PDB file of C-alpha atoms in Angstrom:
ATOM      1  CA  UNK A 778      -9.229 -26.729  10.059  1.00 64.00           C
ATOM      2  CA  UNK A 779      -9.456 -22.909  10.129  1.00 72.00           C
ATOM      3  CA  UNK A 780      -5.685 -22.401   9.830  1.00 74.00           C
ATOM      4  CA  UNK A 781      -5.903 -21.337   6.176  1.00 79.00           C
ATOM      5  CA  UNK A 782      -8.668 -18.779   6.711  1.00 81.00           C
ATOM      6  CA  UNK A 783      -7.304 -15.266   7.183  1.00 74.00           C
ATOM      7  CA  UNK A 784      -8.424 -13.508  10.336  1.00 74.00           C
ATOM      8  CA  UNK A 785      -9.197 -16.789  12.112  1.00 84.00           C
ATOM      9  CA  UNK A 786      -7.468 -17.401  15.442  1.00 87.00           C
ATOM     10  CA  UNK A 787      -5.586 -20.502  14.131  1.00 88.00           C
ATOM     11  CA  UNK A 788      -4.328 -18.526  11.116  1.00 87.00           C
ATOM     12  CA  UNK A 789      -2.857 -15.750  13.288  1.00 85.00           C
ATOM     13  CA  UNK A 790      -1.427 -18.269  15.745  1.00 89.00           C
ATOM     14  CA  UNK A 791       0.404 -19.960  12.871  1.00 90.00           C
ATOM     15  CA  UNK A 792       1.547 -16.548  11.595  1.00 88.00           C
ATOM     16  CA  UNK A 793       2.915 -15.660  15.045  1.00 89.00           C
ATOM     17  CA  UNK A 794       4.866 -18.931  15.153  1.00 91.00           C
ATOM     18  CA  UNK A 795       6.235 -18.185  11.686  1.00 91.00           C
ATOM     19  CA  UNK A 796       7.492 -14.777  12.861  1.00 90.00           C
ATOM     20  CA  UNK A 797       9.136 -16.406  15.890  1.00 89.00           C
ATOM     21  CA  UNK A 798      10.869 -18.903  13.603  1.00 90.00           C
ATOM     22  CA  UNK A 799      12.167 -16.045  11.420  1.00 90.00           C
ATOM     23  CA  UNK A 800      13.543 -14.296  14.522  1.00 88.00           C
ATOM     24  CA  UNK A 801      15.229 -17.515  15.716  1.00 88.00           C
ATOM     25  CA  UNK A 802      16.764 -18.069  12.276  1.00 89.00           C
ATOM     26  CA  UNK A 803      17.636 -14.494  11.186  1.00 87.00           C
ATOM     27  CA  UNK A 804      17.743 -12.539  14.456  1.00 86.00           C
ATOM     28  CA  UNK A 805      15.742  -9.404  15.169  1.00 86.00           C
ATOM     29  CA  UNK A 806      14.367  -7.673  12.066  1.00 90.00           C
ATOM     30  CA  UNK A 807      16.259  -4.647  10.807  1.00 91.00           C
ATOM     31  CA  UNK A 808      13.192  -2.655   9.812  1.00 92.00           C
ATOM     32  CA  UNK A 809       9.534  -2.624  10.767  1.00 94.00           C
ATOM     33  CA  UNK A 810       7.288  -0.814   8.274  1.00 95.00           C
ATOM     34  CA  UNK A 811       3.607  -0.008   8.240  1.00 96.00           C
ATOM     35  CA  UNK A 812       2.219   0.872   4.819  1.00 96.00           C
ATOM     36  CA  UNK A 813      -1.313   2.135   4.425  1.00 93.00           C
ATOM     37  CA  UNK A 814      -3.376   2.675   1.319  1.00 89.00           C
ATOM     38  CA  UNK A 815      -4.823   5.797  -0.198  1.00 90.00           C
ATOM     39  CA  UNK A 816      -7.386   3.926  -2.230  1.00 89.00           C
ATOM     40  CA  UNK A 817      -9.676   6.929  -2.567  1.00 91.00           C
ATOM     41  CA  UNK A 818      -6.990   8.653  -4.648  1.00 93.00           C
ATOM     42  CA  UNK A 819      -5.749   5.679  -6.676  1.00 92.00           C
ATOM     43  CA  UNK A 820      -6.731   6.532 -10.240  1.00 94.00           C
ATOM     44  CA  UNK A 821      -5.775   3.062 -11.490  1.00 92.00           C
ATOM     45  CA  UNK A 822      -8.093   1.383  -8.969  1.00 92.00           C
ATOM     46  CA  UNK A 823     -11.103   3.486 -10.022  1.00 93.00           C
ATOM     47  CA  UNK A 824     -10.311   3.124 -13.738  1.00 93.00           C
ATOM     48  CA  UNK A 825     -10.216  -0.676 -13.464  1.00 92.00           C
ATOM     49  CA  UNK A 826     -13.270  -0.684 -11.198  1.00 91.00           C
ATOM     50  CA  UNK A 827     -15.305   1.196 -13.827  1.00 93.00           C
ATOM     51  CA  UNK A 828     -13.982  -0.920 -16.691  1.00 93.00           C
ATOM     52  CA  UNK A 829     -14.915  -4.116 -14.784  1.00 91.00           C
ATOM     53  CA  UNK A 830     -18.435  -2.710 -14.422  1.00 90.00           C
ATOM     54  CA  UNK A 831     -18.856  -1.858 -18.106  1.00 92.00           C
ATOM     55  CA  UNK A 832     -17.998   1.857 -17.982  1.00 91.00           C
ATOM     56  CA  UNK A 833     -15.171   2.242 -20.506  1.00 91.00           C
ATOM     57  CA  UNK A 834     -15.671   6.031 -20.654  1.00 91.00           C
ATOM     58  CA  UNK A 835     -14.313   6.696 -17.165  1.00 93.00           C
ATOM     59  CA  UNK A 836     -11.019   8.564 -17.499  1.00 93.00           C
ATOM     60  CA  UNK A 837      -8.632  10.820 -15.604  1.00 93.00           C
ATOM     61  CA  UNK A 838     -10.778  13.887 -16.270  1.00 93.00           C
ATOM     62  CA  UNK A 839     -13.868  12.149 -14.863  1.00 93.00           C
ATOM     63  CA  UNK A 840     -11.800  11.096 -11.837  1.00 94.00           C
ATOM     64  CA  UNK A 841     -10.842  14.723 -11.113  1.00 93.00           C
ATOM     65  CA  UNK A 842     -14.538  15.557 -10.786  1.00 94.00           C
ATOM     66  CA  UNK A 843     -15.339  12.470  -8.750  1.00 92.00           C
ATOM     67  CA  UNK A 844     -16.802  13.134  -5.311  1.00 94.00           C
ATOM     68  CA  UNK A 845     -15.562  11.375  -2.169  1.00 93.00           C
ATOM     69  CA  UNK A 846     -18.865   9.590  -1.625  1.00 93.00           C
ATOM     70  CA  UNK A 847     -18.669   8.166  -5.176  1.00 93.00           C
ATOM     71  CA  UNK A 848     -15.157   6.852  -4.485  1.00 92.00           C
ATOM     72  CA  UNK A 849     -16.318   5.309  -1.209  1.00 90.00           C
ATOM     73  CA  UNK A 850     -19.228   3.683  -3.022  1.00 91.00           C
ATOM     74  CA  UNK A 851     -16.775   1.933  -5.388  1.00 89.00           C
ATOM     75  CA  UNK A 852     -14.836   0.552  -2.430  1.00 89.00           C
ATOM     76  CA  UNK A 853     -17.968  -0.623  -0.637  1.00 88.00           C
ATOM     77  CA  UNK A 854     -19.398  -2.188  -3.801  1.00 89.00           C
ATOM     78  CA  UNK A 855     -16.350  -4.389  -4.360  1.00 89.00           C
ATOM     79  CA  UNK A 856     -14.242  -4.736  -1.190  1.00 88.00           C
ATOM     80  CA  UNK A 857     -12.603  -7.938  -2.439  1.00 90.00           C
ATOM     81  CA  UNK A 858     -11.257  -6.174  -5.538  1.00 91.00           C
ATOM     82  CA  UNK A 859     -10.058  -3.282  -3.350  1.00 90.00           C
ATOM     83  CA  UNK A 860      -8.171  -5.704  -1.067  1.00 91.00           C
ATOM     84  CA  UNK A 861      -6.673  -7.570  -4.037  1.00 93.00           C
ATOM     85  CA  UNK A 862      -5.618  -4.276  -5.601  1.00 94.00           C
ATOM     86  CA  UNK A 863      -3.875  -3.229  -2.386  1.00 95.00           C
ATOM     87  CA  UNK A 864      -2.064  -6.568  -2.191  1.00 95.00           C
ATOM     88  CA  UNK A 865      -0.880  -6.257  -5.823  1.00 95.00           C
ATOM     89  CA  UNK A 866       0.403  -2.745  -5.123  1.00 95.00           C
ATOM     90  CA  UNK A 867       2.142  -3.936  -1.959  1.00 97.00           C
ATOM     91  CA  UNK A 868       3.826  -6.822  -3.800  1.00 97.00           C
ATOM     92  CA  UNK A 869       4.937  -4.459  -6.575  1.00 96.00           C
ATOM     93  CA  UNK A 870       6.345  -2.015  -4.017  1.00 96.00           C
ATOM     94  CA  UNK A 871       8.319  -4.805  -2.355  1.00 97.00           C
ATOM     95  CA  UNK A 872       9.618  -6.186  -5.661  1.00 97.00           C
ATOM     96  CA  UNK A 873      10.348  -2.963  -7.565  1.00 96.00           C
ATOM     97  CA  UNK A 874      11.343  -0.640  -4.718  1.00 95.00           C
ATOM     98  CA  UNK A 875      12.427  -2.417  -1.545  1.00 95.00           C
ATOM     99  CA  UNK A 876      14.117  -5.374  -3.272  1.00 95.00           C
ATOM    100  CA  UNK A 877      15.327  -3.411  -6.292  1.00 93.00           C
ATOM    101  CA  UNK A 878      19.000  -3.018  -7.147  1.00 93.00           C
ATOM    102  CA  UNK A 879      18.882   0.391  -5.446  1.00 91.00           C
ATOM    103  CA  UNK A 880      18.379  -1.256  -2.018  1.00 92.00           C
ATOM    104  CA  UNK A 881      16.781   1.828  -0.405  1.00 91.00           C
ATOM    105  CA  UNK A 882      16.730   0.139   3.026  1.00 92.00           C
ATOM    106  CA  UNK A 883      19.677  -2.197   2.421  1.00 91.00           C
ATOM    107  CA  UNK A 884      19.834  -5.566   0.672  1.00 94.00           C
ATOM    108  CA  UNK A 885      16.817  -7.453   1.994  1.00 95.00           C
ATOM    109  CA  UNK A 886      17.512 -11.109   2.769  1.00 93.00           C
ATOM    110  CA  UNK A 887      14.091 -11.947   4.128  1.00 94.00           C
ATOM    111  CA  UNK A 888      10.776 -10.302   4.923  1.00 95.00           C
ATOM    112  CA  UNK A 889       7.389 -11.173   6.262  1.00 94.00           C
ATOM    113  CA  UNK A 890       4.210  -9.135   5.849  1.00 94.00           C
ATOM    114  CA  UNK A 891       0.769  -9.044   7.411  1.00 90.00           C
ATOM    115  CA  UNK A 892      -2.216  -7.236   5.909  1.00 90.00           C
ATOM    116  CA  UNK A 893      -4.864  -5.882   8.280  1.00 87.00           C
ATOM    117  CA  UNK A 894      -7.962  -3.765   7.810  1.00 85.00           C
ATOM    118  CA  UNK A 895      -8.994  -0.595   9.638  1.00 79.00           C
ATOM    119  CA  UNK A 896     -12.537  -0.494  10.975  1.00 73.00           C
ATOM    120  CA  UNK A 897     -13.658   1.383   7.858  1.00 68.00           C
ATOM    121  CA  UNK A 898     -12.281  -1.487   5.738  1.00 75.00           C
ATOM    122  CA  UNK A 899      -9.137   0.211   4.491  1.00 84.00           C
ATOM    123  CA  UNK A 900      -6.151  -2.165   4.219  1.00 90.00           C
ATOM    124  CA  UNK A 901      -2.683  -1.571   5.607  1.00 94.00           C
ATOM    125  CA  UNK A 902       0.366  -3.826   5.829  1.00 96.00           C
ATOM    126  CA  UNK A 903       2.979  -4.463   8.478  1.00 95.00           C
ATOM    127  CA  UNK A 904       6.361  -5.658   7.221  1.00 96.00           C
ATOM    128  CA  UNK A 905       9.369  -6.940   9.066  1.00 94.00           C
ATOM    129  CA  UNK A 906      12.552  -6.801   6.985  1.00 95.00           C
ATOM    130  CA  UNK A 907      15.875  -8.523   7.549  1.00 94.00           C
ATOM    131  CA  UNK A 908      18.729  -6.714   5.813  1.00 93.00           C
ATOM    132  CA  UNK A 909      22.067  -8.306   4.893  1.00 89.00           C
ATOM    133  CA  UNK A 910      25.169  -7.353   6.898  1.00 80.00           C
ATOM    134  CA  UNK A 911      23.361  -5.362   9.570  1.00 72.00           C
ATOM    135  CA  UNK A 912      24.796  -7.403  12.430  1.00 59.00           C
ATOM    136  CA  UNK A 913      28.179  -5.812  11.823  1.00 49.00           C
ATOM    137  CA  UNK A 914      26.564  -2.376  12.245  1.00 51.00           C
ATOM    138  CA  UNK A 915      25.163  -3.293  15.642  1.00 54.00           C
ATOM    139  CA  UNK A 916      28.658  -3.962  16.976  1.00 55.00           C
ATOM    140  CA  UNK A 917      30.055  -0.720  15.560  1.00 57.00           C
ATOM    141  CA  UNK A 918      27.518   2.135  15.923  1.00 57.00           C
ATOM    142  CA  UNK A 919      29.812   4.780  14.468  1.00 64.00           C
ATOM    143  CA  UNK A 920      30.204   2.731  11.273  1.00 66.00           C
ATOM    144  CA  UNK A 921      26.441   2.258  11.190  1.00 61.00           C
ATOM    145  CA  UNK A 922      25.861   6.003  11.582  1.00 63.00           C
ATOM    146  CA  UNK A 923      28.298   6.708   8.714  1.00 68.00           C
ATOM    147  CA  UNK A 924      26.480   4.234   6.464  1.00 66.00           C
ATOM    148  CA  UNK A 925      23.109   5.851   7.226  1.00 62.00           C
ATOM    149  CA  UNK A 926      24.492   9.328   6.506  1.00 60.00           C
ATOM    150  CA  UNK A 927      26.072   8.092   3.245  1.00 68.00           C
ATOM    151  CA  UNK A 928      22.798   6.515   2.198  1.00 62.00           C
ATOM    152  CA  UNK A 929      20.722   9.658   2.753  1.00 56.00           C
TER     153      UNK A 929
END
């Protein structure tokens, strides 16, 4: 019954089983990333927040003069929008950076992500990434080291 409600025990139990199934199917993940937000400094978040609340005059210049407590007030006044904004940014980062044709961490075959919240309400995400052709690196560390050096 509660399995679809984030942060419920059944939801996280199902998520854990999903991760185990990924590991059984794809092996150990290649990368584990934790990405946190800097929502107090996201101009786009505050611009949209003000526009949604009828303040079309808020601009980059006004943002430069914005005090920390005013930024925090925006986050506390609409935590759902802040969480949605973080998730959109995360999805864009995955699509346009991690899974781009540049393959900064290798060609990603599969990934799974989990969004959590710090005690102050700030979101962060944990990602496990499975990268194509990494099994061959595990059996030949010197080749793996060369590939890493070439990449960077």
